[in-house]
Structures are given as C-alpha cells and as structure tokens.
XYZ file of C-alpha atoms in Angstrom:
673
model
C 94.217 95.863 95.672
C 97.683 94.435 95.863
C 98.990 97.125 98.140
C 95.961 96.645 100.501
C 96.363 92.739 100.499
C 100.267 92.903 101.147
C 99.836 95.467 103.986
C 97.245 93.574 105.690
C 99.397 90.453 105.320
C 102.302 92.365 107.134
C 99.985 93.529 109.936
C 98.763 90.012 110.326
C 102.168 88.605 110.636
C 103.180 91.299 113.242
C 100.054 90.366 115.422
C 100.752 86.703 114.915
C 104.513 87.143 115.944
C 103.593 89.009 119.125
C 100.755 86.488 120.131
C 103.061 83.543 119.323
C 105.854 84.861 121.423
C 103.416 85.163 124.333
C 102.093 81.750 123.746
C 105.557 80.014 123.470
C 106.714 81.537 126.615
C 103.561 80.887 128.511
C 103.575 77.257 127.049
C 107.151 76.797 128.334
C 106.536 78.280 131.836
C 103.187 76.506 132.404
C 104.051 73.345 130.629
C 100.884 73.745 128.343
C 101.309 71.931 125.145
C 98.391 73.616 123.603
C 100.033 76.975 124.006
C 103.218 75.785 122.348
C 101.298 74.322 119.484
C 99.607 77.580 118.986
C 102.969 79.383 119.036
C 104.137 76.747 116.380
C 101.060 77.599 114.158
C 101.898 81.203 114.426
C 105.306 80.469 113.033
C 103.912 78.828 110.019
C 101.291 81.316 109.393
C 104.082 84.010 109.495
C 105.845 82.300 106.780
C 102.801 81.933 104.518
C 101.931 85.704 105.222
C 105.483 86.980 104.451
C 105.588 84.804 101.363
C 102.412 86.649 100.283
C 103.800 89.908 100.887
C 106.957 89.320 98.914
C 105.154 87.904 96.015
C 102.851 90.859 96.101
C 105.877 93.122 95.890
C 107.376 91.187 92.933
C 104.057 91.431 91.194
C 103.801 95.087 91.733
C 107.389 95.711 90.492
C 106.761 93.695 87.252
C 103.455 95.298 86.594
C 104.868 98.816 87.181
C 102.461 99.899 89.897
C 103.916 103.135 90.689
C 101.246 103.822 93.309
C 103.187 101.579 95.653
C 105.952 103.617 97.258
C 108.852 100.985 96.809
C 107.935 100.622 93.104
C 108.032 104.288 92.697
C 111.321 104.521 94.268
C 113.049 101.641 92.310
C 110.889 100.751 89.484
C 111.300 101.771 85.860
C 109.678 100.710 82.659
C 113.139 100.629 80.862
C 114.720 98.226 83.417
C 114.949 94.692 82.089
C 112.648 92.122 83.742
C 115.316 90.222 85.424
C 116.725 93.398 87.182
C 113.183 94.444 87.956
C 112.491 91.473 89.869
C 115.933 91.447 91.766
C 115.361 94.969 92.633
C 113.228 93.620 95.434
C 116.244 93.887 97.622
C 117.749 96.916 95.957
C 116.729 99.440 98.637
C 115.924 99.839 102.090
C 112.165 98.967 102.476
C 112.420 96.050 99.919
C 115.535 94.733 101.761
C 113.651 94.667 105.146
C 110.707 92.966 103.303
C 112.837 90.082 101.823
C 114.738 89.777 105.347
C 111.457 89.214 107.027
C 110.637 86.645 104.595
C 113.979 84.892 104.929
C 113.574 84.986 108.815
C 110.109 83.475 108.656
C 111.449 80.751 106.423
C 114.343 80.021 108.904
C 111.989 79.993 111.746
C 109.358 77.762 110.227
C 112.144 75.337 109.155
C 113.724 75.310 112.678
C 110.418 74.853 114.452
C 109.394 71.989 112.058
C 112.556 70.026 112.508
C 112.868 70.491 116.567
C 109.294 70.594 117.651
C 108.522 68.275 120.471
C 112.214 67.821 121.476
C 114.578 69.270 124.019
C 111.658 69.931 126.575
C 111.216 73.584 127.147
C 114.255 74.870 125.209
C 112.563 74.765 121.725
C 109.390 76.898 122.834
C 111.786 79.396 124.240
C 113.929 79.322 121.063
C 110.602 79.675 119.020
C 109.519 82.862 121.302
C 113.017 84.340 120.616
C 112.755 83.926 116.853
C 109.414 85.125 116.881
C 110.303 88.313 118.974
C 113.186 89.218 116.454
C 110.509 88.719 113.670
C 108.160 91.016 115.359
C 110.939 93.718 115.489
C 111.274 93.553 111.666
C 107.578 93.440 111.111
C 107.211 96.802 113.208
C 109.677 98.300 110.833
C 107.607 97.123 107.706
C 104.428 98.549 109.231
C 106.008 101.741 110.434
C 109.123 103.600 109.158
C 110.133 100.995 106.525
C 106.665 100.315 104.977
C 107.218 99.287 101.338
C 103.580 99.383 100.438
C 102.580 103.104 101.339
C 100.402 104.909 98.801
C 101.816 107.339 96.350
C 99.090 109.609 94.932
C 99.223 110.685 92.288
C 101.236 107.920 90.924
C 104.025 108.969 88.559
C 104.082 107.487 85.071
C 107.746 106.070 85.464
C 110.407 105.721 88.128
C 114.218 106.001 88.316
C 114.926 102.298 88.453
C 117.238 100.709 90.846
C 120.628 101.894 91.683
C 122.845 101.600 88.535
C 125.605 99.730 90.510
C 123.038 96.952 91.294
C 121.862 96.460 87.874
C 125.108 96.407 86.175
C 126.281 92.854 86.971
C 124.531 89.566 87.408
C 126.201 89.001 90.848
C 123.697 91.190 92.303
C 121.287 88.506 91.896
C 122.989 86.144 94.191
C 125.194 88.046 96.394
C 122.525 89.867 98.563
C 120.100 86.552 98.908
C 123.318 84.604 100.058
C 124.252 87.567 102.460
C 120.692 87.397 103.987
C 120.690 83.659 104.167
C 124.088 84.074 106.168
C 122.883 87.075 108.440
C 119.290 85.940 109.098
C 120.547 82.308 109.709
C 122.471 83.275 112.844
C 119.176 84.082 114.370
C 118.607 80.426 114.881
C 121.728 79.447 116.856
C 121.092 82.778 118.858
C 117.530 81.809 119.579
C 118.620 78.257 120.883
C 121.265 79.824 122.922
C 118.763 82.050 124.658
C 116.395 79.146 124.780
C 119.204 77.106 126.667
C 119.571 80.035 129.154
C 115.808 80.539 129.868
C 115.107 76.742 130.083
C 118.240 76.075 132.063
C 119.257 73.268 129.798
C 122.887 74.194 129.506
C 124.636 71.108 128.585
C 125.951 70.503 124.991
C 122.375 69.534 123.678
C 121.545 72.943 122.407
C 124.815 73.042 120.716
C 124.092 69.744 119.000
C 120.631 70.808 118.139
C 121.820 73.996 116.365
C 125.474 73.169 115.184
C 124.199 72.469 111.577
C 122.193 75.630 111.577
C 125.406 77.719 112.513
C 127.460 75.959 109.835
C 124.915 76.374 107.117
C 124.498 80.070 107.963
C 128.338 80.347 108.321
C 128.439 78.774 104.800
C 126.120 81.156 103.269
C 127.883 84.186 104.740
C 131.307 82.962 103.703
C 129.939 82.657 100.057
C 128.241 85.923 100.150
C 131.629 87.671 101.209
C 133.340 86.089 98.449
C 130.700 87.028 96.061
C 130.747 90.563 97.325
C 134.592 90.600 96.680
C 133.983 89.439 93.319
C 131.468 91.864 92.555
C 133.567 94.812 93.590
C 136.259 93.227 91.482
C 134.066 92.760 88.392
C 132.076 96.129 88.690
C 133.873 98.941 90.522
C 136.755 99.178 87.918
C 139.679 99.585 90.479
C 141.075 96.040 90.116
C 140.616 95.276 93.811
C 138.225 93.212 95.724
C 138.493 94.336 99.437
C 138.905 97.947 100.604
C 138.113 97.727 104.374
C 134.826 99.530 103.530
C 132.522 99.801 106.647
C 129.764 97.689 104.906
C 132.390 94.987 103.992
C 133.572 95.169 107.633
C 130.097 94.690 108.866
C 129.592 91.386 107.057
C 133.116 90.340 107.969
C 132.945 90.778 111.829
C 129.945 88.187 112.472
C 131.921 85.761 110.176
C 135.046 85.858 112.438
C 132.962 85.483 115.555
C 130.966 82.464 114.086
C 134.178 81.028 112.990
C 135.490 81.226 116.587
C 132.344 79.697 117.723
C 132.607 76.703 115.386
C 135.920 75.848 116.741
C 135.561 76.513 120.311
C 132.288 74.525 120.357
C 134.203 71.431 119.791
C 136.043 72.050 122.854
C 132.759 72.162 125.022
C 131.491 69.037 123.164
C 134.874 67.193 123.784
C 135.925 68.363 127.019
C 132.800 70.308 128.641
C 134.819 73.471 128.562
C 134.154 77.087 127.411
C 130.284 77.184 128.150
C 130.184 80.827 128.857
C 132.502 81.777 125.971
C 130.435 79.744 123.441
C 127.129 81.346 124.513
C 128.915 84.850 124.489
C 130.270 84.130 121.039
C 126.886 83.151 119.546
C 125.116 86.198 121.085
C 128.038 88.485 119.789
C 127.494 87.093 116.356
C 123.768 87.725 116.297
C 124.341 91.303 117.616
C 127.048 91.992 115.034
C 124.490 90.893 112.041
C 121.990 93.389 113.564
C 124.934 95.997 113.883
C 125.836 95.308 110.214
C 122.235 95.936 109.262
C 122.106 99.242 111.166
C 125.334 100.479 109.340
C 123.969 99.337 106.061
C 120.615 100.921 106.338
C 120.980 103.911 108.700
C 122.688 106.054 106.235
C 125.444 106.938 108.775
C 128.393 105.404 106.617
C 129.394 106.199 103.196
C 129.735 103.371 101.032
C 129.012 101.983 97.647
C 127.300 99.177 99.323
C 125.159 101.197 101.832
C 121.575 102.029 101.282
C 120.610 105.713 101.241
C 119.805 107.353 104.552
C 116.805 106.148 106.219
C 114.654 106.750 109.469
C 115.099 103.452 110.982
C 118.592 103.882 112.587
C 117.242 104.623 116.054
C 115.200 101.612 115.920
C 117.905 99.414 115.279
C 120.086 101.053 118.089
C 117.251 100.523 120.601
C 116.905 96.929 119.583
C 120.639 96.250 119.869
C 120.703 97.820 123.391
C 117.653 95.639 124.440
C 119.046 92.427 123.073
C 122.511 93.191 124.675
C 121.074 93.997 128.224
C 118.612 91.050 128.107
C 121.375 88.525 126.960
C 123.912 89.856 129.575
C 121.327 89.540 132.412
C 120.691 86.000 131.292
C 124.199 85.032 131.254
C 124.852 86.608 134.651
C 121.667 84.979 135.957
C 122.732 81.440 134.838
C 126.364 81.715 135.985
C 126.141 79.157 138.537
C 125.132 76.593 135.933
C 127.956 77.513 133.458
C 130.966 76.127 135.090
C 133.370 73.866 133.009
C 134.010 70.183 133.702
C 137.316 69.966 131.905
C 140.407 71.678 132.086
C 143.645 72.094 129.837
C 145.999 69.009 130.165
C 148.629 70.376 128.027
C 149.797 73.362 126.176
C 150.403 71.274 123.073
C 147.131 69.961 122.451
C 144.178 70.493 119.970
C 141.991 72.387 122.632
C 145.009 74.667 123.264
C 145.303 75.241 119.433
C 141.776 76.025 119.460
C 141.736 78.425 122.210
C 144.765 80.561 120.877
C 142.591 80.547 117.513
C 139.709 81.942 119.534
C 141.916 84.700 120.966
C 143.224 85.726 117.735
C 139.800 85.670 116.024
C 138.331 87.796 118.891
C 141.283 90.196 118.423
C 140.588 90.366 114.772
C 137.032 91.182 115.475
C 137.680 93.932 117.973
C 140.343 95.524 115.642
C 137.652 95.794 112.741
C 135.002 96.966 115.114
C 137.279 99.714 116.485
C 138.297 100.897 113.155
C 134.736 100.902 111.721
C 133.057 102.591 114.487
C 135.769 105.083 115.642
C 135.184 107.604 112.991
C 131.541 107.512 113.618
C 132.107 108.022 117.407
C 134.686 110.668 116.793
C 132.288 112.592 114.499
C 129.294 112.162 117.057
C 131.350 113.371 119.991
C 134.043 115.808 118.710
C 132.259 117.027 115.417
C 135.185 116.020 113.262
C 135.672 113.700 110.483
C 138.199 110.944 110.909
C 139.219 108.663 108.329
C 140.324 105.043 109.099
C 141.368 103.283 105.975
C 143.198 100.366 104.586
C 146.554 101.123 106.227
C 145.281 101.030 109.646
C 143.515 97.739 109.027
C 146.346 96.184 107.268
C 148.793 97.184 109.737
C 146.716 95.855 112.595
C 145.332 92.657 111.101
C 148.075 91.223 109.100
C 149.957 89.675 112.035
C 146.634 88.253 113.248
C 146.050 86.579 109.985
C 149.577 85.169 109.870
C 148.959 83.472 113.190
C 145.587 82.107 112.069
C 147.245 80.604 108.934
C 149.720 78.935 110.994
C 147.138 77.518 113.332
C 145.114 76.197 110.401
C 147.977 73.812 109.892
C 148.827 73.228 113.373
C 145.364 72.389 114.970
C 144.284 69.552 112.910
C 147.374 67.619 113.407
C 147.343 67.721 117.253
C 145.751 65.113 119.402
C 143.256 66.042 122.134
C 144.475 66.435 125.872
C 148.287 65.839 125.401
C 150.594 65.190 122.565
C 152.851 62.099 122.949
C 156.706 62.207 122.291
C 157.555 61.937 118.700
C 154.146 62.939 117.474
C 155.255 66.381 116.435
C 158.050 65.153 114.563
C 155.943 62.447 112.604
C 153.161 64.853 111.765
C 155.018 68.012 110.913
C 158.183 66.990 109.327
C 156.832 66.745 105.748
C 154.775 69.890 106.159
C 157.923 71.782 107.360
C 159.819 70.468 104.469
C 157.017 71.717 102.088
C 156.908 75.148 103.867
C 160.599 75.809 103.389
C 160.284 74.531 99.624
C 157.457 77.097 99.088
C 159.608 79.926 100.848
C 162.528 79.065 98.630
C 160.404 79.033 95.513
C 158.676 82.280 96.306
C 162.156 83.947 96.783
C 163.407 82.525 93.683
C 160.404 84.034 91.893
C 161.256 87.490 93.214
C 158.756 87.922 96.158
C 160.171 90.040 98.747
C 157.205 91.310 100.784
C 157.517 89.898 104.281
C 153.699 89.100 104.905
C 153.499 87.593 101.363
C 156.302 85.304 102.111
C 155.011 84.308 105.549
C 151.587 83.633 103.902
C 153.024 81.444 101.246
C 155.017 79.626 103.856
C 152.372 79.149 106.269
C 149.791 78.480 103.482
C 151.997 75.682 102.100
C 152.499 74.257 105.472
C 148.896 74.200 106.513
C 147.744 72.978 103.018
C 150.100 70.009 103.305
C 148.680 69.224 106.921
C 145.137 69.441 105.885
C 145.704 67.407 102.586
C 147.772 65.044 104.698
C 144.672 64.261 106.838
C 142.714 62.890 103.678
C 145.780 61.034 102.459
C 146.427 59.418 106.070
C 142.772 58.450 106.541
C 142.528 56.938 102.979
C 145.611 54.980 103.396
C 144.494 53.645 106.649
C 141.170 52.677 105.433
C 142.818 50.989 102.240
C 144.889 48.671 104.593
C 141.905 47.970 106.935
C 139.279 47.410 104.411
C 141.206 46.512 101.344
C 139.452 49.348 99.317
C 140.670 50.875 96.172
C 141.944 54.340 96.855
C 138.852 56.533 95.366
C 136.387 54.242 97.233
C 138.397 54.520 100.267
C 138.515 58.387 100.203
C 134.659 58.538 99.394
C 133.806 56.220 102.303
C 136.248 57.910 104.701
C 134.469 61.328 103.981
C 131.081 59.947 104.357
C 132.088 58.134 107.748
C 132.787 61.604 109.150
C 131.751 64.454 107.024
C 131.956 66.883 109.925
C 135.740 66.371 110.249
C 136.602 66.076 106.562
C 134.154 69.062 105.584
C 136.103 71.135 108.113
C 139.439 70.130 106.481
C 138.007 70.984 103.053
C 136.765 74.447 104.336
C 140.414 74.820 105.767
C 141.794 74.147 102.248
C 139.355 76.669 100.635
C 140.500 79.388 103.304
C 144.211 78.673 102.551
C 143.660 78.809 98.829
C 141.893 82.248 99.226
C 144.574 83.578 101.465
C 147.247 82.693 99.074
C 145.336 84.258 96.259
C 144.920 87.492 98.340
C 148.616 87.663 99.217
C 149.899 86.867 95.624
C 147.602 89.374 94.117
C 148.179 92.117 96.528
C 152.071 91.819 96.619
C 152.500 91.040 92.860
C 150.040 93.639 91.587
C 151.208 95.865 88.642
C 149.138 98.502 87.051
C 149.612 100.961 84.194
C 147.534 103.556 82.552
C 147.744 105.165 79.098
C 145.799 107.184 76.600
C 145.880 105.309 73.297
C 144.795 106.134 69.847
C 143.705 103.554 67.376
C 146.436 101.167 66.611
C 148.635 102.227 69.573
C 149.488 99.923 72.463
C 150.909 99.781 75.962
C 152.960 96.959 77.457
C 152.501 95.510 80.905
C 154.088 92.346 82.440
C 154.746 90.800 79.019
C 151.335 91.810 77.539
C 150.831 94.217 74.709
C 147.368 95.909 75.003
C 146.373 97.487 71.671
C 143.294 99.729 71.140
C 141.616 98.742 67.901
C 138.548 101.202 68.062
C 135.720 102.584 70.187
C 132.216 102.024 69.697
C 128.854 103.114 71.220
C 125.242 101.987 71.389
C 121.962 102.331 73.093
C 120.359 99.701 75.359
C 116.868 100.020 76.971
C 118.104 101.095 80.258
C 121.483 102.567 79.453
C 123.974 104.035 76.819
C 127.057 102.042 76.507
C 130.594 102.982 75.302
C 133.189 100.290 74.645
C 136.994 100.105 73.698
C 137.745 97.109 71.687
C 141.296 96.126 72.687
C 143.563 93.335 71.336
C 145.866 91.498 73.757
C 149.131 90.340 72.489
C 151.889 88.199 73.971
C 155.224 87.647 72.522
C 153.753 89.361 69.236
C 150.995 87.058 68.931
C 147.318 87.835 69.310
C 145.899 85.878 72.307
C 142.499 87.474 72.444
C 140.411 90.424 72.664
C 138.722 92.494 75.597
C 136.048 94.896 75.606
C 136.124 97.291 78.748
C 132.982 99.448 78.921
C 131.455 102.591 80.477
C 127.765 102.326 81.031
C 125.672 105.590 81.308
C 122.301 105.336 83.210
C 119.746 107.997 83.258
C 119.390 108.181 86.973
C 123.222 108.656 87.743
C 125.577 111.376 86.819
C 128.657 109.123 86.953
C 129.274 106.294 84.436
C 129.522 102.843 85.793
C 132.363 100.808 84.557
C 132.344 97.144 83.317
C 135.950 96.121 83.398
C 137.143 93.212 80.894
C 139.031 90.485 82.479
C 141.241 87.768 81.104
C 141.325 85.117 83.788
C 144.105 82.329 83.868
C 145.195 80.067 86.640
C 148.336 81.897 87.174
C 147.123 85.588 86.837
C 144.444 88.038 85.635
C 144.768 90.765 83.043
C 142.303 93.462 84.038
C 141.412 96.331 81.702
C 139.173 99.385 82.697
C 137.975 102.079 80.263
C 138.744 105.408 82.230
C 137.842 108.041 79.574
C 137.333 108.440 75.849
C 137.168 111.206 73.259
C 133.723 111.921 71.873
C 134.945 111.613 68.198
C 136.287 107.861 69.155
C 139.884 108.974 68.280
C 141.408 107.839 71.670
C 140.578 106.354 75.064
C 142.398 106.068 78.230
C 142.702 102.569 79.514
C 144.056 101.308 82.838
C 145.609 97.871 82.909
C 146.253 95.600 85.912
C 147.951 92.266 86.184
C 147.325 90.375 89.293
C 148.916 86.922 89.958
C 146.693 84.160 91.497
C 143.676 86.395 92.013
C 141.340 83.699 90.480
C 142.211 81.490 93.428
C 140.289 83.734 95.683
C 136.982 82.761 94.066
C 137.966 79.101 93.773
C 138.801 79.099 97.482
C 135.711 80.747 98.470
C 133.521 78.014 96.724
C 135.678 75.379 98.311
C 134.945 76.729 101.844
C 131.187 76.819 100.955
C 131.201 73.173 99.837
C 133.301 72.166 102.778
C 131.004 73.850 105.188
C 128.039 72.190 103.567
C 129.750 68.851 103.649
C 130.416 69.240 107.356
C 126.611 69.776 107.870
C 125.529 66.550 106.202
C 124.089 64.243 108.740
C 125.947 61.273 109.678
C 125.657 58.365 112.200
C 128.448 58.145 114.887
C 128.835 56.816 118.348
C 128.983 59.330 121.217
C 131.492 59.803 124.012
C 130.330 61.549 127.022
C 132.808 63.633 128.833
C 131.178 64.977 131.991
C 127.792 66.651 130.966
C 129.153 67.089 127.351
C 128.894 64.683 124.644
C 130.490 64.725 121.166
C 129.656 62.615 118.372
C 132.866 60.793 117.368
C 133.928 58.884 114.355
C 135.302 55.584 115.944
C 137.596 54.986 112.829
C 139.037 58.408 112.936
C 139.689 58.381 116.625
C 141.383 54.954 116.160
C 143.676 56.283 113.396
C 144.494 59.324 115.538
C 145.334 57.106 118.432
C 147.554 55.018 116.218
C 149.237 58.012 114.763
C 149.954 59.336 118.276
C 151.326 55.961 119.390
C 153.719 55.771 116.494
C-alpha cells in the first residue's frame, strides 16, 4: 500500500511539473494570468506530493518493509531508530528522493513570496524551477526509483553504510548540503527568468539576493560540517584531503562567493551584468556536476555513493542546461551592456574584481585537478592520480591573495580613494600584521605560507573588526548611545553590510585554524601495553586497559587511555574501533581532547585479541578548533546579512542598490579625513 501510494505521488509530481512548466511559459508569453496561477498551483501540489513520498519512505524504513527496494538496500532491524530514519539520504535513491522534496520546498517558498511581482520574470523563473524538478522526478520514476518492488522480500537488510551511522554529524551534514546545493536553483531560475523576460536590470538580483545568501550560508556550514565529520570519524586527524567529492561541494561555493561580491558592483555601478549571470549559471551547473560525481560511481571516495545507472542522465542534463543558458546569454547580449566603468585602480569595485578573478582561478584549478584523472582514464585508459600536493601548490598562492583582499576590500571606498585614506585606514592593521608576524616567528613558525596566513589574517581581522568599532563610535557620538546599544542598532541599521563583515571574520578564523593546524601538526604512533605510555608535545598518553562490548548494530573495542601533563592527570580518552556486520573493515571513533589553543587526537589503530596491548596514534594540532568556530560564524554572518532591513535606494544608471545612509555618511567622513 505504502509503495503504491508513494509511487503514484511521484508520478503525479512529474506530470504536475511538466504541465506546470508549460503553463508558466504559456502564461508569461500570452500574458494569461489564469495559466500563471495554474503553474503556481502545480508548484504547491508538487511540494505536498513530494512530502507524502518522503514520509512514506520514512514509514517504510521504520516499519522495516523490505518489499520496498530502498529499504531492502539500506534497512536493518538492528539499526537504531535514529539512524534508520536518517538513512533516508544514506544511498542513491533515497538521496534523490530527499533532493526532490527540498527542491519542491524551495520552489514553493520562492513562488509564494514573489508571485504577482516583476511581471513575466517570476513565471519564467517558476517554469525553470519546475523543469529542474521534472528532471529529478524522471530519475525517481525511472533509474533511481526507491519504491521498486522486491519479491520475495528479505527478512532483514544490511543496514546503512557503516560510515554514515557512526557519528551524529551525518544527521545534519547531508541536509545542510542539500539545502545549499538545491537552494542555488532559485537564483539560477531567476537569472534564466530575467534573460527570458528581458528584465535585465538589477531587479532580479534584488529579488534573489537573499536566496543566494541563504543557500550560500547552508553550503558553507555543510562544508564545515563535512570537514568536522572527516576529523571525527575517519581517524586520520585531518579534515580536508582534496577528495573529488569534497571538491565538488567546494567549487559552487567559490563561484557563489564570487557572485555575492561582484553583484554589489552591479547594484552600485551598473557593471558586470554578463559576468554575474554567468557566475550564477556556473554555480548551478557545478551543483549538478557535484551531484553527478557523487552519484555516478565514477570517482572513488568515502563520501560517494556506490555506482549507479544515472550518470548518463546527469551528463545529458548538464549539456542541455549549458547549451540553453549560453544561447540565452548570446541572444540577450545587446541588453547586457554596463553603464559604469572603473574610475580608479584603488577602489572597492577594483578589489571586488580582483577577488572575482582569484576565485575564478581557484575554481578552475580545483575543477581541472578533479576532472583530469577522469578524462585521462576515459581517453587514454590510464589511471592518473592528482592529490593534495598538486592542489596545495596551485591554490595556496590564490588563498593568500584572497586573505589579503578580505582586509583591503572593506576599507576602500567606492569609485576612488581620497589622499590620506589608505594611511588612516590601514596604519593600525599594518601594525597588527607586523606584530602577528613577529609573534609567529617568536613561537617557532617557519612555514612561509603559514606565516603569510597569520600575517594577512591579522591584518584582515583588524580591518573587519575596525569597521564595527568605527561605526559604533560614530553612532555613539551622533546619537549619544551606550556602546552595546550603539553596536546593536548599527548592525540592525545595515545587517547586509555588517553580516558580511561577520562572515569575513569567520572565514579568517577558519583560515588561521587551517594554517596553524597544518603547519604545527605533530604526530606519533606506538604500541603500548597496559601501564606503558608515550610522550607527544608535553602530553603523556598512558594505556590503562582495553575493553570490548556488543551493541545492537556493532561490536566495539575501546582503548582506555589516561592523559597526563607535567606528571598530573588531566583526563581520560577512549578511542574506539567499531565492527559492523556489513563491513570487512572496522570504523574508527577517535577520541579528541579539544582546547582553544590545540587538540590532542587519539586513534586506536590495532589491538591484541587478549587485550594485552594496543597500537595508538596520537596527533597534536594547534588551533584546529577555530575551524569549526569560524564555520559557525560564517553561517551566522550570512544569515544576518539576509535579514530584511529598510534603507533608501540610490539609483545609478539602470541599477539600484539599497544603501544605508548612516554607513555612507560615515564612509564619506572617513574618506574626507
């Protein structure tokens, strides 16, 4: 019954999406409101149909209905209820089903908030979102059908991938990743709507900026959570290995970051129209490429799903979207000329342009390193490995340039920089940068890129924090408010501006954490008997004993370790190995002692069956915890910048940007001084 009901819901959603697409396009071209309303009803129907299908799958998983193919693939009676529910997105078919629901929710929300506005732009955007949804519904009806019948039904199943049921982070990392990936469909759809309708002023950007920021925020948090999961589960003490699937999520983040910066130039100066449309189209295509890499089975990764039959479908879809988008851009080229031009090489728009060039070069480098092994194997029949050394060598100079620009960009005014402005705004940050460099050298840091990261990070942090200090002091003088109240009202008066600065601070903390933990990492491995110890960076790690026990879904072996410093016990850690029935290899659960200045990270490598000894790996990594702190601050800053606020508009040519009068006055006063 559940299988039939859910299958019918998906088929109905596909029919609704196709008819809704046709109705939206016809309604926009013929100016028929009734057809546009019919398309909107199709959008809302899709949301409820996909909600029904997803709830049906959860019910089938919880009740262990092994006649449903997806349940037979990932279900198990021994899997705890929590991991049974989240196994909805643990394999290919379930992840596509969940993707379809998230896309239907985004589409319904976008149509609900924007219907009846912007003329024919919204109907065309609605048609685009429904067309994308139809592609995923085709997969669910055809090669990725999660509700196929299994007969005779097995009595039990293998359970989800052991890696996906070994840590609580797998309950939140994939949903946030989908919210980021799928969310990029909305700005893409509005970009296509702008091209189809001919409304190519900045209105489509203002209509979708918050959608882009929210999707970017979710994608940022998802990438950080993926890094944390790798750190907490895989047992190697690292968090980023330039894995193809990691790269697949990183590339659309880079292009979306470039878009969020360059779009301000279009709003303020009426420039970069073609560039911004190209960036948002590229971002959407990269999310689809990432989905293809993850679900086609053509890359080997702990993050990837097993090989599936849908790879060719994704390739065809990518080609069709690319050809359609490029043709639209070419056809509207006469309407995409910019009104503004660069007035000075030392200005905020110039900094944003350089920022975009570096981010684009970064994206191309990651794309090349990710796809080259696949292309080489396809055309030459040889396996080529492109690993971390290539990516580090090629991207570290770009990262240093971006860190520097995070400090320079916010302090530069638009158009041109008055005499004396650079000295006033950059003198203190330069002093801070030199002080950080000296402190880093004094503490023994010698890695050139780490030193640059600390120096540029200190410079940029002081600039971005200085924006809060400068604005708060100006408000205190002008309004006579106390400092905390002045700060709160300053941020509320221009949440977009100060949310951006907050996100910058998060990125800088994350970058400093990566630089310190990479350059200062120390590791050691030893086989210890009970009572024996090893030393690492002032810690003494002493094995107390080994124990083992059975859990419903796994067998656990743990080494119980005492941690001492200066001869005094400061705590205990219990690294584990987990043995799952469906896996030949044990899954690690490292034990981590986190402190603001460093982490002590222990992994159980091997053990004697009689419990007499264990091989333990220990890693000490400075400042690694600031990576997670920085990621959360980026997320919060992005959400803050998406909060609605009321501001006056200044029109420049055909482009208009909502500006904060007080912030502009402060910037002008600072430039004048």
